[in-house]
PDB file of N, CA and C in Angstrom:
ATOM      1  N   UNK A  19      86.095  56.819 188.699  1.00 57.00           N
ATOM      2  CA  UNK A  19      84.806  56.155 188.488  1.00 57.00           C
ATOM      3  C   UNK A  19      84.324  56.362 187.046  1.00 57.00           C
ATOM      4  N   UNK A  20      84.615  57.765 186.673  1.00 66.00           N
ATOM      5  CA  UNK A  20      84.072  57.469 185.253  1.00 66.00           C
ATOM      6  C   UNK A  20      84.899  57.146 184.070  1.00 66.00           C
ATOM      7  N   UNK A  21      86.117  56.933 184.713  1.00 73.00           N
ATOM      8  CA  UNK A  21      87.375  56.171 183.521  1.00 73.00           C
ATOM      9  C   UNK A  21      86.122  54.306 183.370  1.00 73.00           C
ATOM     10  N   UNK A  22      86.256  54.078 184.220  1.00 70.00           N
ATOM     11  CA  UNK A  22      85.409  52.812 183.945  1.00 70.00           C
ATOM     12  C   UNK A  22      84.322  52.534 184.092  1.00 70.00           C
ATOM     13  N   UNK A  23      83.533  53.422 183.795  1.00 78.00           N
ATOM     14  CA  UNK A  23      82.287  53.755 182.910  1.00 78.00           C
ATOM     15  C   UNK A  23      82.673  53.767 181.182  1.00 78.00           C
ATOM     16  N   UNK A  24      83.765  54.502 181.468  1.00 82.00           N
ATOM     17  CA  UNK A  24      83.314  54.787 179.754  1.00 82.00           C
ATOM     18  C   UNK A  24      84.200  53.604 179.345  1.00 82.00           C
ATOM     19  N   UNK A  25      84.962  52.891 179.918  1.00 75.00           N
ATOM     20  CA  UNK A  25      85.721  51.525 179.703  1.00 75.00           C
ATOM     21  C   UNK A  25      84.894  50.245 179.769  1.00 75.00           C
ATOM     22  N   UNK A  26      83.648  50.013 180.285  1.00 76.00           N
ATOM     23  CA  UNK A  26      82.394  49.585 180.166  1.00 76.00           C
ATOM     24  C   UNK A  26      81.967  50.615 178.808  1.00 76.00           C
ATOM     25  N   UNK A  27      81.416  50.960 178.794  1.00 81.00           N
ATOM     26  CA  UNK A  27      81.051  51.685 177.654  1.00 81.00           C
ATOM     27  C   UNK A  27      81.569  51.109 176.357  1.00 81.00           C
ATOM     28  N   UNK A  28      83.156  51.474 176.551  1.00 76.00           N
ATOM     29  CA  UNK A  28      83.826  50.751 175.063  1.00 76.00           C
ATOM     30  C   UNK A  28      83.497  49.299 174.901  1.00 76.00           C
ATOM     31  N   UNK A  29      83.844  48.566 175.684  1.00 74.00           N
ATOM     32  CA  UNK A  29      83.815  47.163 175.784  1.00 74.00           C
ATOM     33  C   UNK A  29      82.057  46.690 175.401  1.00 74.00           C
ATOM     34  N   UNK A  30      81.226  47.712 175.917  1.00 77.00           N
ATOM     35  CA  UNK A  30      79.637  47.394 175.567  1.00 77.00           C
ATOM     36  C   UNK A  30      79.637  47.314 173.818  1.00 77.00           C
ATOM     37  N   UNK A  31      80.402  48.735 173.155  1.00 77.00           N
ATOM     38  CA  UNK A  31      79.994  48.997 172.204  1.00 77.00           C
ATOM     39  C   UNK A  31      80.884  48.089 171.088  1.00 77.00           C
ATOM     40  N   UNK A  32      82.040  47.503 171.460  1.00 74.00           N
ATOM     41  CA  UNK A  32      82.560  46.706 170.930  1.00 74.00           C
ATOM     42  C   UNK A  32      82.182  45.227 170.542  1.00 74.00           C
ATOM     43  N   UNK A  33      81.183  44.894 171.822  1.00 75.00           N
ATOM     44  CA  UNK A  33      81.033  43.637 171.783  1.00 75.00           C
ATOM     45  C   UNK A  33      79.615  43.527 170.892  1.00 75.00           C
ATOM     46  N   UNK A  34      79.010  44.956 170.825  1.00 75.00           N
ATOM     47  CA  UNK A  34      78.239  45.424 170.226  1.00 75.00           C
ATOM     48  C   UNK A  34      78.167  45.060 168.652  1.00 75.00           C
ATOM     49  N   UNK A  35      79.103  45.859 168.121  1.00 78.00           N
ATOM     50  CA  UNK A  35      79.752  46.074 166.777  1.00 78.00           C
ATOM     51  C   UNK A  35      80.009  44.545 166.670  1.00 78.00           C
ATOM     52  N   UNK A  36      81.181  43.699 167.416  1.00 80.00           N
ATOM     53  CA  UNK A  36      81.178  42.871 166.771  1.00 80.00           C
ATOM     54  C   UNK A  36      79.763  41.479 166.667  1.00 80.00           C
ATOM     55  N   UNK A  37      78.891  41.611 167.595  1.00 78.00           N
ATOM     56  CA  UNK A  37      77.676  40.419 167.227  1.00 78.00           C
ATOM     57  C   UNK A  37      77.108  41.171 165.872  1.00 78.00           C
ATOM     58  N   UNK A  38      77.036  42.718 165.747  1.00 82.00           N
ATOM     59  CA  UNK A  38      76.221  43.135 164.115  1.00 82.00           C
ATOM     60  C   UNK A  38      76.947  42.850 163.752  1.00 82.00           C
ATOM     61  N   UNK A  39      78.263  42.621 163.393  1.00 81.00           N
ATOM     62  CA  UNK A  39      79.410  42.362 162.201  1.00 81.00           C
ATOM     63  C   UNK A  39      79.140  41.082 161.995  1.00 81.00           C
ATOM     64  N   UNK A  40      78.870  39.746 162.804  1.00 81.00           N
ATOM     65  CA  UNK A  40      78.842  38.375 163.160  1.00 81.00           C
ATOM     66  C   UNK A  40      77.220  38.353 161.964  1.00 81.00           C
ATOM     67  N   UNK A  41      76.302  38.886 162.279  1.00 83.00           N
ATOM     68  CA  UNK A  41      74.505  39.232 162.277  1.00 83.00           C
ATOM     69  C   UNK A  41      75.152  39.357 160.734  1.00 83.00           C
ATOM     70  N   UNK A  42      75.606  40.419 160.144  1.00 82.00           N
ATOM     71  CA  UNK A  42      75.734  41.114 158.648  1.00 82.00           C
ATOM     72  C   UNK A  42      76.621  39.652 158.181  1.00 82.00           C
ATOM     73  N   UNK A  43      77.590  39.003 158.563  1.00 81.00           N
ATOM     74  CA  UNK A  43      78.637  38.637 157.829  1.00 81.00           C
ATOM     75  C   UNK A  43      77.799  36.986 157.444  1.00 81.00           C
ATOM     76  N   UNK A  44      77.052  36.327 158.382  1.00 82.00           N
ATOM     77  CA  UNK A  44      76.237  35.284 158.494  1.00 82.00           C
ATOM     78  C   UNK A  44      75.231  35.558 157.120  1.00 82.00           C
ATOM     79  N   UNK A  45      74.434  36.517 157.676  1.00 80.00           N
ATOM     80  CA  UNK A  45      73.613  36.992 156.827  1.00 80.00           C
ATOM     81  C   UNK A  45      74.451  37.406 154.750  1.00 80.00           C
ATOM     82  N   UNK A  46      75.057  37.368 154.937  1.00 76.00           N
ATOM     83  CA  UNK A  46      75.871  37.606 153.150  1.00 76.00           C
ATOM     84  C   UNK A  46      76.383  36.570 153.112  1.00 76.00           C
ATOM     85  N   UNK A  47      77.015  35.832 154.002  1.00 75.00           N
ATOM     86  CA  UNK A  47      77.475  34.180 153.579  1.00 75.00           C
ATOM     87  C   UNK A  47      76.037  33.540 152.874  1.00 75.00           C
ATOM     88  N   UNK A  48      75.247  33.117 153.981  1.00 78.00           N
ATOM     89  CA  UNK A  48      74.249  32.318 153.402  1.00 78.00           C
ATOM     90  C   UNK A  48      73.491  33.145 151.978  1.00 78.00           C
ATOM     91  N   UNK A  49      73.370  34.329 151.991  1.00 74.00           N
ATOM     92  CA  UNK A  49      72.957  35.259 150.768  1.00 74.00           C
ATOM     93  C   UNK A  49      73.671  35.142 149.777  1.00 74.00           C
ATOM     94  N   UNK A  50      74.531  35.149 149.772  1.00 68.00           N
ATOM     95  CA  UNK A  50      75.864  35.343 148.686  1.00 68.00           C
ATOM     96  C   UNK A  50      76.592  33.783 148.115  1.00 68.00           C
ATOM     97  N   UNK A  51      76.354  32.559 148.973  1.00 70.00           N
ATOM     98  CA  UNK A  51      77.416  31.932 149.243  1.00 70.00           C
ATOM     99  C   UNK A  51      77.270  30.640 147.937  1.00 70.00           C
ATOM    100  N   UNK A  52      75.821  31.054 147.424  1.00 71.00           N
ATOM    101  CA  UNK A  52      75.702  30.244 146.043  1.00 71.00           C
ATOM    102  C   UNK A  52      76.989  31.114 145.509  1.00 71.00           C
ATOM    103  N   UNK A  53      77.022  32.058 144.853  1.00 75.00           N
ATOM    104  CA  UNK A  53      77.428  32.927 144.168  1.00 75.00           C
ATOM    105  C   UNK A  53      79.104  33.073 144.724  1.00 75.00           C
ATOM    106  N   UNK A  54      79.586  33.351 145.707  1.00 73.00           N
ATOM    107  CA  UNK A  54      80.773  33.129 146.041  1.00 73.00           C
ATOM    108  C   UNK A  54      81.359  31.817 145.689  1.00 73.00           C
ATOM    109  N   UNK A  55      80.579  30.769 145.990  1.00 78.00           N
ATOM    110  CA  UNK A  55      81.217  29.367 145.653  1.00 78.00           C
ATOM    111  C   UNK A  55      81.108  28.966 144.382  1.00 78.00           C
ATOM    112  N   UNK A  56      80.674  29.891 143.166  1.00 81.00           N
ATOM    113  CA  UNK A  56      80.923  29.607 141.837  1.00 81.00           C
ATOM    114  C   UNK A  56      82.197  30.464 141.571  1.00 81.00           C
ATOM    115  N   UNK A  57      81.699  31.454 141.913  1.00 82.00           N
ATOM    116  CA  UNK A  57      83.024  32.275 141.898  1.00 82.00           C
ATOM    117  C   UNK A  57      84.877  31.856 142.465  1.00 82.00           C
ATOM    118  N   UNK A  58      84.577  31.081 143.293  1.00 83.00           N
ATOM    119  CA  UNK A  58      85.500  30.683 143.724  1.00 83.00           C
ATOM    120  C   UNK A  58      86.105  29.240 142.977  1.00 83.00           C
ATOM    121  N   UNK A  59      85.346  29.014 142.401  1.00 86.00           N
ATOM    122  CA  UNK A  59      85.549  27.433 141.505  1.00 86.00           C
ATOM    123  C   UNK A  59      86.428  27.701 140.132  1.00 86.00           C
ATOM    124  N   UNK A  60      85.186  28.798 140.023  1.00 86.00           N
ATOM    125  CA  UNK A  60      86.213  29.767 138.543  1.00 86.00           C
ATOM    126  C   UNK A  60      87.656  30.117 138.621  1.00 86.00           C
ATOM    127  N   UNK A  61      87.708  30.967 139.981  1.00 87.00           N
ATOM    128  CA  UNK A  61      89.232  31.379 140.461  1.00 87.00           C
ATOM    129  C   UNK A  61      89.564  30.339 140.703  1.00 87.00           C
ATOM    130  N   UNK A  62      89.625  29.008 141.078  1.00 88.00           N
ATOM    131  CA  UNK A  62      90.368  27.906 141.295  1.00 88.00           C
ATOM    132  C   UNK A  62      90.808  27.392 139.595  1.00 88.00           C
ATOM    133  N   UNK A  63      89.523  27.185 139.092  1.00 88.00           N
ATOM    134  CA  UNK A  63      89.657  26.710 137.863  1.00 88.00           C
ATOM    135  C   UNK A  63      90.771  27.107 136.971  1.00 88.00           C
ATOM    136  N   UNK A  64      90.853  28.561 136.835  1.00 88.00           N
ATOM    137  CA  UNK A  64      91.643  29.530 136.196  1.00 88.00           C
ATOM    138  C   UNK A  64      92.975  29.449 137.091  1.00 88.00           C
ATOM    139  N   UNK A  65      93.167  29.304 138.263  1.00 85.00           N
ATOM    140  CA  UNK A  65      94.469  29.327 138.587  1.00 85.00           C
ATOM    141  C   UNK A  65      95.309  28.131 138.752  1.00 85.00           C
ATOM    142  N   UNK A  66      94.128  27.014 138.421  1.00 88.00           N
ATOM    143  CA  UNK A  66      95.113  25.451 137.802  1.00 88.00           C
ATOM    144  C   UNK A  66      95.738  25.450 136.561  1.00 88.00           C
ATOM    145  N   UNK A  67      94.975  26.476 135.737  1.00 86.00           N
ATOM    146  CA  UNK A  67      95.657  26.740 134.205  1.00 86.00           C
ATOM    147  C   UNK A  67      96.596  27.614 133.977  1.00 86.00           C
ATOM    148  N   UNK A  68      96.096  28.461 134.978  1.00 84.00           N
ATOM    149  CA  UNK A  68      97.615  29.436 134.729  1.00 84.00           C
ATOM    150  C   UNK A  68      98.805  29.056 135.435  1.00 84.00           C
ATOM    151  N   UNK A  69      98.459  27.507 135.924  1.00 82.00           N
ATOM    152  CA  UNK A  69      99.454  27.145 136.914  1.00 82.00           C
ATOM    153  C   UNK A  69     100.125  26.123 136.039  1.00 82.00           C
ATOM    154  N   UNK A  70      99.668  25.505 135.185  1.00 84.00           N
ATOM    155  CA  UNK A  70      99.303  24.477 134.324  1.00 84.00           C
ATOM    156  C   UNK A  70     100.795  25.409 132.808  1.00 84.00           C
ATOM    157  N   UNK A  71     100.262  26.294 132.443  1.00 80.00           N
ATOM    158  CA  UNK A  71     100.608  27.290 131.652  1.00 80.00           C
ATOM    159  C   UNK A  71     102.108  27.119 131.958  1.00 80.00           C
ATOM    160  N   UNK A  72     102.432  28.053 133.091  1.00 77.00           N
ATOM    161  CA  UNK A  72     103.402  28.236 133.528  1.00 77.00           C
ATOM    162  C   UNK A  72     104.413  27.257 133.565  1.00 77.00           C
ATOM    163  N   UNK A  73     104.023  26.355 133.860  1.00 73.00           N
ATOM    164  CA  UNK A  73     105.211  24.728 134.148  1.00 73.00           C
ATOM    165  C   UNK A  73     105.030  24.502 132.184  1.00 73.00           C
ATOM    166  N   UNK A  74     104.322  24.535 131.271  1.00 67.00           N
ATOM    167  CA  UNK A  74     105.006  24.462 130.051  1.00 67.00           C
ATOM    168  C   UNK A  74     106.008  25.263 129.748  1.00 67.00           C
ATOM    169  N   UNK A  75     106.278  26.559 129.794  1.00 57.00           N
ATOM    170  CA  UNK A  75     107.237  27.668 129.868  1.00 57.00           C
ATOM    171  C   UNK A  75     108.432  27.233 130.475  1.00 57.00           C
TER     172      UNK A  75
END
């Protein structure tokens, strides 16, 4: 009986962890996601040239 208690237990605290992980990760997308998506334009930008680069070589 108390193997699945604490097997309820895990499964509580898991499903737990993951809606705050879901709560935090939502929450820094929309916070962040100006800023990631420049960032990410740059790293695109830069890796057409170094891609660009490379095929002259």
């Amino acid at each position: 009986m108390d193997d699945i208690k604490s097997y309820h237990d895990i499964i509580y605290q898991l499903s737990f962890t993951s809606i705050y992980s879901l709560i935090v990760y939502v929450y820094v997308e929309t916070h962040c996601l100006y800023r990631l998506r420049r960032l990410y334009i740059l790293i695109l930008i830069f890796h057409r040239k170094s891609m660009q680069n490379s095929r002259k070589i």
